[in-house]
PDB file of C-alpha atoms and ligand atoms in Angstrom:
ATOM      1  CA  UNK A 284      47.921  -4.116 131.356  1.00 61.00           C
ATOM      2  CA  UNK A 285      49.356  -1.045 130.104  1.00 69.00           C
ATOM      3  CA  UNK A 286      46.571   0.420 128.369  1.00 77.00           C
ATOM      4  CA  UNK A 287      43.186   1.668 129.520  1.00 93.00           C
ATOM      5  CA  UNK A 288      39.784   0.763 129.321  1.00 94.00           C
ATOM      6  CA  UNK A 289      36.702   3.091 129.825  1.00 97.00           C
ATOM      7  CA  UNK A 290      32.739   2.870 129.120  1.00 97.00           C
ATOM      8  CA  UNK A 291      32.144   4.615 125.535  1.00 98.00           C
ATOM      9  CA  UNK A 292      29.205   6.914 127.273  1.00 98.00           C
ATOM     10  CA  UNK A 293      26.979   6.898 130.130  1.00 97.00           C
ATOM     11  CA  UNK A 294      23.833   7.151 127.783  1.00 97.00           C
ATOM     12  CA  UNK A 295      24.574   4.055 125.933  1.00 98.00           C
ATOM     13  CA  UNK A 296      24.112   0.324 126.786  1.00 98.00           C
ATOM     14  CA  UNK A 297      27.286  -0.862 124.656  1.00 98.00           C
ATOM     15  CA  UNK A 298      30.415   0.357 123.985  1.00 98.00           C
ATOM     16  CA  UNK A 299      34.037   0.967 125.563  1.00 98.00           C
ATOM     17  CA  UNK A 300      37.352   2.836 124.582  1.00 98.00           C
ATOM     18  CA  UNK A 301      40.915   1.010 124.978  1.00 98.00           C
ATOM     19  CA  UNK A 302      43.408   3.467 124.900  1.00 97.00           C
ATOM     20  CA  UNK A 303      47.011   2.804 124.031  1.00 96.00           C
ATOM     21  CA  UNK A 304      46.988  -0.709 123.076  1.00 97.00           C
ATOM     22  CA  UNK A 305      50.190  -2.161 121.354  1.00 97.00           C
ATOM     23  CA  UNK A 306      50.744  -5.417 119.347  1.00 97.00           C
ATOM     24  CA  UNK A 307      53.104  -6.372 122.117  1.00 96.00           C
ATOM     25  CA  UNK A 308      50.460  -5.951 124.591  1.00 96.00           C
ATOM     26  CA  UNK A 309      48.543  -9.186 122.915  1.00 97.00           C
ATOM     27  CA  UNK A 310      51.146 -11.297 123.968  1.00 97.00           C
ATOM     28  CA  UNK A 311      49.433 -11.504 127.496  1.00 96.00           C
ATOM     29  CA  UNK A 312      47.040 -14.085 128.017  1.00 96.00           C
ATOM     30  CA  UNK A 313      45.177 -11.870 130.718  1.00 95.00           C
ATOM     31  CA  UNK A 314      45.022  -8.794 128.259  1.00 96.00           C
ATOM     32  CA  UNK A 315      43.572 -11.287 125.450  1.00 97.00           C
ATOM     33  CA  UNK A 316      40.913 -12.386 128.159  1.00 96.00           C
ATOM     34  CA  UNK A 317      40.000  -9.148 129.108  1.00 96.00           C
ATOM     35  CA  UNK A 318      39.441  -7.879 125.570  1.00 97.00           C
ATOM     36  CA  UNK A 319      37.205 -10.817 124.608  1.00 97.00           C
ATOM     37  CA  UNK A 320      35.217 -10.182 127.782  1.00 97.00           C
ATOM     38  CA  UNK A 321      34.722  -6.489 126.870  1.00 97.00           C
ATOM     39  CA  UNK A 322      34.099  -7.492 123.146  1.00 98.00           C
ATOM     40  CA  UNK A 323      31.312 -10.051 124.617  1.00 97.00           C
ATOM     41  CA  UNK A 324      29.761  -7.938 127.308  1.00 97.00           C
ATOM     42  CA  UNK A 325      29.911  -4.278 125.871  1.00 98.00           C
ATOM     43  CA  UNK A 326      29.301  -5.402 121.891  1.00 98.00           C
ATOM     44  CA  UNK A 327      31.619  -2.562 120.588  1.00 98.00           C
ATOM     45  CA  UNK A 328      35.512  -1.952 121.309  1.00 98.00           C
ATOM     46  CA  UNK A 329      37.223   1.394 119.993  1.00 98.00           C
ATOM     47  CA  UNK A 330      40.863   1.229 120.178  1.00 98.00           C
ATOM     48  CA  UNK A 331      42.266   4.511 120.478  1.00 98.00           C
ATOM     49  CA  UNK A 332      45.911   5.816 120.267  1.00 96.00           C
ATOM     50  CA  UNK A 333      47.331   2.706 118.755  1.00 97.00           C
ATOM     51  CA  UNK A 334      49.967   2.571 115.763  1.00 97.00           C
ATOM     52  CA  UNK A 335      47.906   0.568 113.175  1.00 98.00           C
ATOM     53  CA  UNK A 336      49.571  -1.617 110.634  1.00 98.00           C
ATOM     54  CA  UNK A 337      47.730  -4.796 108.811  1.00 97.00           C
ATOM     55  CA  UNK A 338      49.773  -7.017 110.946  1.00 97.00           C
ATOM     56  CA  UNK A 339      48.767  -5.545 114.209  1.00 98.00           C
ATOM     57  CA  UNK A 340      44.937  -5.393 112.852  1.00 98.00           C
ATOM     58  CA  UNK A 341      44.976  -9.008 111.930  1.00 98.00           C
ATOM     59  CA  UNK A 342      46.921 -10.105 115.314  1.00 98.00           C
ATOM     60  CA  UNK A 343      44.487  -8.184 117.514  1.00 98.00           C
ATOM     61  CA  UNK A 344      41.333  -9.951 115.559  1.00 98.00           C
ATOM     62  CA  UNK A 345      42.878 -13.187 116.036  1.00 98.00           C
ATOM     63  CA  UNK A 346      42.548 -12.707 119.743  1.00 97.00           C
ATOM     64  CA  UNK A 347      38.966 -13.025 119.250  1.00 98.00           C
ATOM     65  CA  UNK A 348      38.458 -15.755 116.777  1.00 96.00           C
ATOM     66  CA  UNK A 349      40.021 -16.979 113.535  1.00 96.00           C
ATOM     67  CA  UNK A 350      40.555 -14.207 111.109  1.00 97.00           C
ATOM     68  CA  UNK A 351      38.991 -15.762 107.643  1.00 95.00           C
ATOM     69  CA  UNK A 352      39.369 -14.663 104.358  1.00 94.00           C
ATOM     70  CA  UNK A 353      36.032 -12.963 103.630  1.00 90.00           C
ATOM     71  CA  UNK A 354      33.765 -14.691 101.439  1.00 87.00           C
ATOM     72  CA  UNK A 355      32.872 -12.335  99.193  1.00 89.00           C
ATOM     73  CA  UNK A 356      35.717 -12.143  96.712  1.00 91.00           C
ATOM     74  CA  UNK A 357      34.800  -8.661  95.058  1.00 87.00           C
ATOM     75  CA  UNK A 358      35.839  -6.674  98.322  1.00 89.00           C
ATOM     76  CA  UNK A 359      38.883  -8.589  99.553  1.00 94.00           C
ATOM     77  CA  UNK A 360      42.136  -6.406 100.007  1.00 95.00           C
ATOM     78  CA  UNK A 361      44.535  -7.090  96.728  1.00 92.00           C
ATOM     79  CA  UNK A 362      47.613  -7.456  99.283  1.00 94.00           C
ATOM     80  CA  UNK A 363      46.382  -8.900 102.353  1.00 95.00           C
ATOM     81  CA  UNK A 364      44.071 -11.679 101.928  1.00 95.00           C
ATOM     82  CA  UNK A 365      42.720 -11.608 105.589  1.00 97.00           C
ATOM     83  CA  UNK A 366      41.698  -7.702 105.010  1.00 97.00           C
ATOM     84  CA  UNK A 367      38.306  -6.513 103.088  1.00 96.00           C
ATOM     85  CA  UNK A 368      39.292  -3.057 101.609  1.00 95.00           C
ATOM     86  CA  UNK A 369      36.251  -0.671 100.671  1.00 92.00           C
ATOM     87  CA  UNK A 370      36.654   2.115  98.536  1.00 90.00           C
ATOM     88  CA  UNK A 371      34.472   5.022  98.048  1.00 90.00           C
ATOM     89  CA  UNK A 372      35.601   7.140  95.213  1.00 84.00           C
ATOM     90  CA  UNK A 373      32.622   8.627  93.604  1.00 71.00           C
ATOM     91  CA  UNK A 374      34.355  10.620  91.179  1.00 76.00           C
ATOM     92  CA  UNK A 375      36.716   7.839  90.083  1.00 74.00           C
ATOM     93  CA  UNK A 376      36.270   6.255  86.392  1.00 67.00           C
ATOM     94  CA  UNK A 377      34.387   3.217  87.721  1.00 67.00           C
ATOM     95  CA  UNK A 378      33.125   3.930  91.186  1.00 78.00           C
ATOM     96  CA  UNK A 379      29.593   3.590  93.082  1.00 84.00           C
ATOM     97  CA  UNK A 380      27.907   7.052  92.730  1.00 87.00           C
ATOM     98  CA  UNK A 381      25.075   7.274  95.369  1.00 90.00           C
ATOM     99  CA  UNK A 382      22.590  10.029  96.142  1.00 93.00           C
ATOM    100  CA  UNK A 383      21.210   9.802  99.409  1.00 93.00           C
ATOM    101  CA  UNK A 384      18.340  12.251  99.980  1.00 94.00           C
ATOM    102  CA  UNK A 385      19.282  14.440  96.977  1.00 93.00           C
ATOM    103  CA  UNK A 386      22.803  14.744  97.520  1.00 92.00           C
ATOM    104  CA  UNK A 387      25.311  12.646  95.880  1.00 88.00           C
ATOM    105  CA  UNK A 388      27.979  11.328  98.043  1.00 87.00           C
ATOM    106  CA  UNK A 389      30.539   8.605  98.652  1.00 85.00           C
ATOM    107  CA  UNK A 390      30.736   5.672 101.516  1.00 89.00           C
ATOM    108  CA  UNK A 391      26.884   5.257 102.620  1.00 93.00           C
ATOM    109  CA  UNK A 392      25.701   2.079 103.592  1.00 95.00           C
ATOM    110  CA  UNK A 393      22.394   1.348 105.375  1.00 97.00           C
ATOM    111  CA  UNK A 394      21.971  -0.065 108.724  1.00 98.00           C
ATOM    112  CA  UNK A 395      23.032  -3.888 108.154  1.00 98.00           C
ATOM    113  CA  UNK A 396      24.479  -7.079 109.859  1.00 98.00           C
ATOM    114  CA  UNK A 397      27.154  -8.535 107.493  1.00 97.00           C
ATOM    115  CA  UNK A 398      26.576 -11.187 105.425  1.00 97.00           C
ATOM    116  CA  UNK A 399      23.428 -12.022 106.914  1.00 98.00           C
ATOM    117  CA  UNK A 400      22.185 -13.053 103.453  1.00 97.00           C
ATOM    118  CA  UNK A 401      24.537 -16.258 103.920  1.00 97.00           C
ATOM    119  CA  UNK A 402      23.247 -18.744 106.556  1.00 96.00           C
ATOM    120  CA  UNK A 403      26.549 -18.426 108.423  1.00 95.00           C
ATOM    121  CA  UNK A 404      27.061 -15.114 109.911  1.00 96.00           C
ATOM    122  CA  UNK A 405      30.592 -13.910 110.978  1.00 97.00           C
ATOM    123  CA  UNK A 406      30.947 -13.358 114.632  1.00 98.00           C
ATOM    124  CA  UNK A 407      32.395  -9.627 113.986  1.00 98.00           C
ATOM    125  CA  UNK A 408      35.083  -7.796 112.366  1.00 98.00           C
ATOM    126  CA  UNK A 409      38.021  -4.990 113.071  1.00 98.00           C
ATOM    127  CA  UNK A 410      37.783  -1.743 111.156  1.00 98.00           C
ATOM    128  CA  UNK A 411      40.322   0.922 110.359  1.00 98.00           C
ATOM    129  CA  UNK A 412      39.912   3.645 108.241  1.00 98.00           C
ATOM    130  CA  UNK A 413      42.988   4.512 106.139  1.00 97.00           C
ATOM    131  CA  UNK A 414      41.638   7.309 103.959  1.00 96.00           C
ATOM    132  CA  UNK A 415      39.188   9.654 105.673  1.00 97.00           C
ATOM    133  CA  UNK A 416      36.911  12.303 104.696  1.00 96.00           C
ATOM    134  CA  UNK A 417      36.775  15.665 105.840  1.00 96.00           C
ATOM    135  CA  UNK A 418      32.994  15.033 107.121  1.00 96.00           C
ATOM    136  CA  UNK A 419      30.452  12.176 106.996  1.00 96.00           C
ATOM    137  CA  UNK A 420      31.924   8.751 106.366  1.00 96.00           C
ATOM    138  CA  UNK A 421      31.114   7.868 110.337  1.00 98.00           C
ATOM    139  CA  UNK A 422      30.504   4.409 111.051  1.00 98.00           C
ATOM    140  CA  UNK A 423      27.295   4.060 113.224  1.00 98.00           C
ATOM    141  CA  UNK A 424      26.353   1.297 115.504  1.00 98.00           C
ATOM    142  CA  UNK A 425      23.154   0.295 117.292  1.00 98.00           C
ATOM    143  CA  UNK A 426      22.663  -2.126 120.127  1.00 98.00           C
ATOM    144  CA  UNK A 427      19.967  -5.115 119.515  1.00 98.00           C
ATOM    145  CA  UNK A 428      19.931  -6.110 122.812  1.00 98.00           C
ATOM    146  CA  UNK A 429      19.148  -2.802 123.905  1.00 98.00           C
ATOM    147  CA  UNK A 430      16.495  -2.687 121.051  1.00 98.00           C
ATOM    148  CA  UNK A 431      15.114  -6.106 122.181  1.00 98.00           C
ATOM    149  CA  UNK A 432      14.977  -4.940 126.032  1.00 98.00           C
ATOM    150  CA  UNK A 433      12.848  -1.767 124.797  1.00 98.00           C
ATOM    151  CA  UNK A 434      10.224  -3.735 123.245  1.00 98.00           C
ATOM    152  CA  UNK A 435       6.757  -4.330 125.214  1.00 98.00           C
ATOM    153  CA  UNK A 436       6.059  -7.585 126.439  1.00 98.00           C
ATOM    154  CA  UNK A 437       3.258  -8.017 124.118  1.00 98.00           C
ATOM    155  CA  UNK A 438       5.694  -7.508 121.170  1.00 97.00           C
ATOM    156  CA  UNK A 439       8.270  -9.934 122.615  1.00 98.00           C
ATOM    157  CA  UNK A 440       5.957 -12.766 122.876  1.00 98.00           C
ATOM    158  CA  UNK A 441       4.654 -12.096 119.381  1.00 97.00           C
ATOM    159  CA  UNK A 442       8.096 -12.020 117.608  1.00 98.00           C
ATOM    160  CA  UNK A 443      10.142 -14.491 119.874  1.00 97.00           C
ATOM    161  CA  UNK A 444       9.599 -17.763 117.635  1.00 97.00           C
ATOM    162  CA  UNK A 445       9.415 -15.676 114.171  1.00 98.00           C
ATOM    163  CA  UNK A 446      11.995 -16.272 111.502  1.00 98.00           C
ATOM    164  CA  UNK A 447      13.078 -13.837 108.792  1.00 98.00           C
ATOM    165  CA  UNK A 448      13.747 -14.498 105.231  1.00 98.00           C
ATOM    166  CA  UNK A 449      17.008 -12.588 103.841  1.00 98.00           C
ATOM    167  CA  UNK A 450      18.036 -12.269 100.340  1.00 97.00           C
ATOM    168  CA  UNK A 451      21.173 -10.636  98.716  1.00 97.00           C
ATOM    169  CA  UNK A 452      20.312  -7.800  96.028  1.00 95.00           C
ATOM    170  CA  UNK A 453      20.332  -4.155  95.037  1.00 93.00           C
ATOM    171  CA  UNK A 454      19.230  -1.664  97.457  1.00 92.00           C
ATOM    172  CA  UNK A 455      15.678  -1.659  95.429  1.00 92.00           C
ATOM    173  CA  UNK A 456      15.251  -5.483  96.146  1.00 94.00           C
ATOM    174  CA  UNK A 457      15.425  -4.649  99.828  1.00 96.00           C
ATOM    175  CA  UNK A 458      11.558  -3.243 101.113  1.00 97.00           C
ATOM    176  CA  UNK A 459      13.218  -2.095 104.333  1.00 98.00           C
ATOM    177  CA  UNK A 460      16.561  -1.119 103.015  1.00 97.00           C
ATOM    178  CA  UNK A 461      16.677   2.241 104.586  1.00 97.00           C
ATOM    179  CA  UNK A 462      14.760   5.225 105.679  1.00 95.00           C
ATOM    180  CA  UNK A 463      16.674   7.456 103.186  1.00 94.00           C
ATOM    181  CA  UNK A 464      15.822   8.027  99.699  1.00 93.00           C
ATOM    182  CA  UNK A 465      18.605   6.288  97.577  1.00 92.00           C
ATOM    183  CA  UNK A 466      19.314   6.290  93.985  1.00 91.00           C
ATOM    184  CA  UNK A 467      22.471   4.590  92.450  1.00 87.00           C
ATOM    185  CA  UNK A 468      23.715   6.937  89.610  1.00 88.00           C
ATOM    186  CA  UNK A 469      26.121   4.492  88.874  1.00 86.00           C
ATOM    187  CA  UNK A 470      27.248   0.956  90.051  1.00 89.00           C
ATOM    188  CA  UNK A 471      30.894   0.310  90.622  1.00 86.00           C
ATOM    189  CA  UNK A 472      32.528  -3.043  89.617  1.00 87.00           C
ATOM    190  CA  UNK A 473      32.495  -4.816  92.845  1.00 88.00           C
ATOM    191  CA  UNK A 474      28.499  -4.474  93.082  1.00 90.00           C
ATOM    192  CA  UNK A 475      27.783  -4.796  89.455  1.00 91.00           C
ATOM    193  CA  UNK A 476      29.662  -8.445  90.128  1.00 93.00           C
ATOM    194  CA  UNK A 477      27.524  -9.106  92.937  1.00 94.00           C
ATOM    195  CA  UNK A 478      24.305  -8.060  91.762  1.00 94.00           C
ATOM    196  CA  UNK A 479      24.994 -10.538  88.718  1.00 94.00           C
ATOM    197  CA  UNK A 480      25.697 -13.627  90.776  1.00 95.00           C
ATOM    198  CA  UNK A 481      23.060 -12.793  93.495  1.00 94.00           C
ATOM    199  CA  UNK A 482      20.773 -15.459  92.153  1.00 92.00           C
ATOM    200  CA  UNK A 483      23.124 -18.212  91.613  1.00 93.00           C
ATOM    201  CA  UNK A 484      25.004 -17.722  94.530  1.00 93.00           C
ATOM    202  CA  UNK A 485      23.252 -16.234  97.300  1.00 95.00           C
ATOM    203  CA  UNK A 486      20.052 -18.143  97.622  1.00 95.00           C
ATOM    204  CA  UNK A 487      17.426 -17.154 100.213  1.00 97.00           C
ATOM    205  CA  UNK A 488      18.185 -18.071 103.745  1.00 98.00           C
ATOM    206  CA  UNK A 489      16.556 -17.760 107.099  1.00 98.00           C
ATOM    207  CA  UNK A 490      17.537 -16.422 110.503  1.00 98.00           C
ATOM    208  CA  UNK A 491      15.551 -16.203 113.788  1.00 98.00           C
ATOM    209  CA  UNK A 492      14.288 -12.795 114.594  1.00 98.00           C
ATOM    210  CA  UNK A 493      15.200 -12.949 118.302  1.00 98.00           C
ATOM    211  CA  UNK A 494      18.980 -14.513 119.327  1.00 97.00           C
ATOM    212  CA  UNK A 495      20.191 -15.151 122.884  1.00 98.00           C
ATOM    213  CA  UNK A 496      23.964 -14.512 123.367  1.00 97.00           C
ATOM    214  CA  UNK A 497      24.960 -17.855 124.754  1.00 95.00           C
ATOM    215  CA  UNK A 498      27.745 -16.051 127.105  1.00 92.00           C
ATOM    216  CA  UNK A 499      25.156 -14.128 129.171  1.00 96.00           C
ATOM    217  CA  UNK A 500      21.954 -15.257 128.389  1.00 98.00           C
ATOM    218  CA  UNK A 501      20.801 -11.609 126.864  1.00 98.00           C
ATOM    219  CA  UNK A 502      18.455 -11.830 124.101  1.00 98.00           C
ATOM    220  CA  UNK A 503      18.791  -9.451 120.988  1.00 98.00           C
ATOM    221  CA  UNK A 504      16.410  -8.263 118.172  1.00 98.00           C
ATOM    222  CA  UNK A 505      18.472  -9.920 115.257  1.00 98.00           C
ATOM    223  CA  UNK A 506      16.958  -8.100 112.586  1.00 98.00           C
ATOM    224  CA  UNK A 507      18.901  -6.331 109.653  1.00 98.00           C
ATOM    225  CA  UNK A 508      16.462  -4.264 107.643  1.00 98.00           C
ATOM    226  CA  UNK A 509      18.830  -4.470 104.830  1.00 98.00           C
ATOM    227  CA  UNK A 510      18.439  -7.530 103.089  1.00 98.00           C
ATOM    228  CA  UNK A 511      15.231  -8.503 104.797  1.00 98.00           C
ATOM    229  CA  UNK A 512      12.514  -9.933 102.665  1.00 98.00           C
ATOM    230  CA  UNK A 513       9.614 -11.338 104.672  1.00 98.00           C
ATOM    231  CA  UNK A 514       8.441 -13.505 107.795  1.00 98.00           C
ATOM    232  CA  UNK A 515       8.380 -17.359 107.567  1.00 97.00           C
ATOM    233  CA  UNK A 516       5.150 -18.479 107.302  1.00 95.00           C
ATOM    234  CA  UNK A 517       3.128 -15.414 107.993  1.00 97.00           C
ATOM    235  CA  UNK A 518       0.669 -13.620 105.661  1.00 96.00           C
ATOM    236  CA  UNK A 519       2.288 -10.600 103.961  1.00 97.00           C
ATOM    237  CA  UNK A 520       0.244  -7.993 105.177  1.00 98.00           C
ATOM    238  CA  UNK A 521       0.827  -8.904 108.946  1.00 97.00           C
ATOM    239  CA  UNK A 522       4.443  -9.774 108.059  1.00 98.00           C
ATOM    240  CA  UNK A 523       5.290  -6.562 106.080  1.00 98.00           C
ATOM    241  CA  UNK A 524       3.622  -4.632 108.756  1.00 98.00           C
ATOM    242  CA  UNK A 525       5.804  -6.300 111.657  1.00 98.00           C
ATOM    243  CA  UNK A 526       9.000  -5.723 109.756  1.00 98.00           C
ATOM    244  CA  UNK A 527       8.076  -1.959 109.023  1.00 98.00           C
ATOM    245  CA  UNK A 528       7.306  -1.792 112.825  1.00 98.00           C
ATOM    246  CA  UNK A 529      10.778  -3.674 113.656  1.00 98.00           C
ATOM    247  CA  UNK A 530      12.788  -1.482 111.096  1.00 98.00           C
ATOM    248  CA  UNK A 531      11.594   1.747 112.505  1.00 98.00           C
ATOM    249  CA  UNK A 532      12.090   0.664 116.373  1.00 98.00           C
ATOM    250  CA  UNK A 533      15.405  -0.127 115.260  1.00 98.00           C
ATOM    251  CA  UNK A 534      16.230   3.012 113.291  1.00 98.00           C
ATOM    252  CA  UNK A 535      15.000   5.064 116.249  1.00 98.00           C
ATOM    253  CA  UNK A 536      17.206   3.565 118.685  1.00 98.00           C
ATOM    254  CA  UNK A 537      20.170   5.302 120.416  1.00 98.00           C
ATOM    255  CA  UNK A 538      23.200   5.209 118.348  1.00 98.00           C
ATOM    256  CA  UNK A 539      26.990   6.000 118.300  1.00 98.00           C
ATOM    257  CA  UNK A 540      28.581   7.352 115.182  1.00 98.00           C
ATOM    258  CA  UNK A 541      32.122   6.967 115.088  1.00 98.00           C
ATOM    259  CA  UNK A 542      34.430  10.058 113.627  1.00 98.00           C
ATOM    260  CA  UNK A 543      37.279   8.080 112.447  1.00 98.00           C
ATOM    261  CA  UNK A 544      41.150   9.226 113.262  1.00 98.00           C
ATOM    262  CA  UNK A 545      44.069   7.140 111.769  1.00 97.00           C
ATOM    263  CA  UNK A 546      45.299   5.783 115.220  1.00 98.00           C
ATOM    264  CA  UNK A 547      42.164   3.784 115.980  1.00 98.00           C
ATOM    265  CA  UNK A 548      40.466   0.668 115.241  1.00 98.00           C
ATOM    266  CA  UNK A 549      36.904  -0.528 115.831  1.00 98.00           C
ATOM    267  CA  UNK A 550      35.911  -3.982 116.574  1.00 98.00           C
ATOM    268  CA  UNK A 551      32.083  -5.020 116.763  1.00 98.00           C
ATOM    269  CA  UNK A 552      29.989  -8.128 117.720  1.00 98.00           C
ATOM    270  CA  UNK A 553      28.004  -8.651 114.194  1.00 98.00           C
ATOM    271  CA  UNK A 554      25.802 -11.079 115.952  1.00 98.00           C
ATOM    272  CA  UNK A 555      24.510  -7.886 118.253  1.00 98.00           C
ATOM    273  CA  UNK A 556      25.374  -4.533 116.496  1.00 98.00           C
ATOM    274  CA  UNK A 557      23.878  -3.211 113.651  1.00 98.00           C
ATOM    275  CA  UNK A 558      26.162  -0.648 111.697  1.00 98.00           C
ATOM    276  CA  UNK A 559      25.975   1.679 108.731  1.00 98.00           C
ATOM    277  CA  UNK A 560      28.059   4.349 107.444  1.00 97.00           C
ATOM    278  CA  UNK A 561      26.584   8.168 106.664  1.00 96.00           C
ATOM    279  CA  UNK A 562      27.382   9.970 103.343  1.00 93.00           C
ATOM    280  CA  UNK A 563      30.658  11.643 102.680  1.00 92.00           C
ATOM    281  CA  UNK A 564      31.050  14.577 100.313  1.00 91.00           C
ATOM    282  CA  UNK A 565      30.987  13.471  96.682  1.00 87.00           C
ATOM    283  CA  UNK A 566      34.662  15.123  95.639  1.00 89.00           C
ATOM    284  CA  UNK A 567      36.253  13.054  98.528  1.00 92.00           C
ATOM    285  CA  UNK A 568      37.682   9.425  98.766  1.00 93.00           C
ATOM    286  CA  UNK A 569      37.088   7.320 101.602  1.00 94.00           C
ATOM    287  CA  UNK A 570      39.037   3.923 102.208  1.00 95.00           C
ATOM    288  CA  UNK A 571      38.436   1.256 105.226  1.00 97.00           C
ATOM    289  CA  UNK A 572      40.055  -2.003 105.562  1.00 98.00           C
ATOM    290  CA  UNK A 573      38.521  -4.731 107.756  1.00 98.00           C
ATOM    291  CA  UNK A 574      39.325  -8.283 109.276  1.00 98.00           C
ATOM    292  CA  UNK A 575      36.410 -10.985 109.410  1.00 98.00           C
ATOM    293  CA  UNK A 576      35.919 -12.962 112.733  1.00 98.00           C
ATOM    294  CA  UNK A 577      35.019 -16.423 112.138  1.00 97.00           C
ATOM    295  CA  UNK A 578      32.256 -18.208 114.137  1.00 93.00           C
ATOM    296  CA  UNK A 579      28.545 -19.441 113.337  1.00 94.00           C
ATOM    297  CA  UNK A 580      25.719 -19.229 116.124  1.00 96.00           C
ATOM    298  CA  UNK A 581      24.268 -22.152 114.184  1.00 96.00           C
ATOM    299  CA  UNK A 582      20.790 -20.420 113.723  1.00 97.00           C
ATOM    300  CA  UNK A 583      20.892 -19.625 110.277  1.00 97.00           C
ATOM    301  CA  UNK A 584      19.543 -22.034 107.177  1.00 96.00           C
ATOM    302  CA  UNK A 585      19.084 -22.076 103.875  1.00 94.00           C
ATOM    303  CA  UNK A 586      15.434 -21.702 102.818  1.00 88.00           C
ATOM    304  CA  UNK A 587      14.387 -24.764 101.281  1.00 78.00           C
ATOM    305  CA  UNK A 588      13.309 -24.311  97.403  1.00 71.00           C
ATOM    306  CA  UNK A 589       9.690 -25.386  96.564  1.00 55.00           C
ATOM    307  CA  UNK A 590       9.418 -28.796  95.509  1.00 46.00           C
TER     308      UNK A 590
HETATM  309  O1  AKG B 167      32.817   1.682 105.914  1.00 76.37           O
HETATM  310  C1  AKG B 167      32.556   1.380 106.877  1.00 76.37           C
HETATM  311  O2  AKG B 167      32.705   2.275 107.844  1.00 76.37           O
HETATM  312  C2  AKG B 167      31.958  -0.121 107.521  1.00 76.37           C
HETATM  313  C3  AKG B 167      31.795  -0.794 106.228  1.00 76.37           C
HETATM  314  C4  AKG B 167      30.968  -1.902 106.326  1.00 76.37           C
HETATM  315  O3  AKG B 167      29.837  -2.498 106.703  1.00 76.37           O
HETATM  316  C5  AKG B 167      31.648  -3.174 107.109  1.00 76.37           C
HETATM  317  O4  AKG B 167      32.963  -3.216 107.225  1.00 76.37           O
HETATM  318  O5  AKG B 167      31.280  -4.311 107.224  1.00 76.37           O
HETATM  319 FE1  FE2 B 168      29.267  -3.837 107.138  1.00 76.37          FE
END
């Protein structure tokens, strides 16, 4: 293929960079196969030096899995049904305004896995920033295969067969939401609408705490601190203690933070990687657009309600 693929960093267990990919390159089955391999092996693929359009982003996405319409209607792009559009405009009439560690900012999101609060989590997505801020607004990534590998054998044995309960709701409903002190000064319409239907539309679900990547046999620590509630069948004291230890382990993990440029797209494996967004200045606007890759690892389930 005409484009070039390199490792993201010698210091990281994940990530590669593809430079100069064009939409035409996707016509080659070998190119598509190689990209799929890189996605599964490296977990994070950064496309640099591409002319990004919604059509290219969706065509690229279709190489990895079917690109689906995102299940959360509030964040769908108004013109392209296969994209979501996340707008952070803290000075806008009716947008989220969030204070993170005492500083009002835009775009912040804590470490999470997408839609872990449903029983079927998407396999990934391809992100593109259409409005970039002068600082901050970086998208961060942590490798949960590496996070598993770095646990002691005793911890691995203790957690291997455990399951975690997840529930959608505002940050204060997530005991392990983040390390930062966060205060919503104002909640925008998308989040207001989603929080209003949290109880009826997103009942609690369960996912295993450890997940094995079928293609490679590698295990990953399958925890999204945001949305986690408890450990199934474990007393609250030990369960909370374990979730605190494991969340701290993840938050202390090596990470990569992507600083955006308009000619880039970023693809990740949502079954393996955690991601987040660092806050950007209050007076700026940040916009990103993302595809959603279909898939189901088949390990999530709805929590049976008490009879
Ligand atoms: O805004 C970003 O950089 C990432 C947002 C996000 O969490 C996502 O697209 O799943
Ligand atoms: Fe996300």
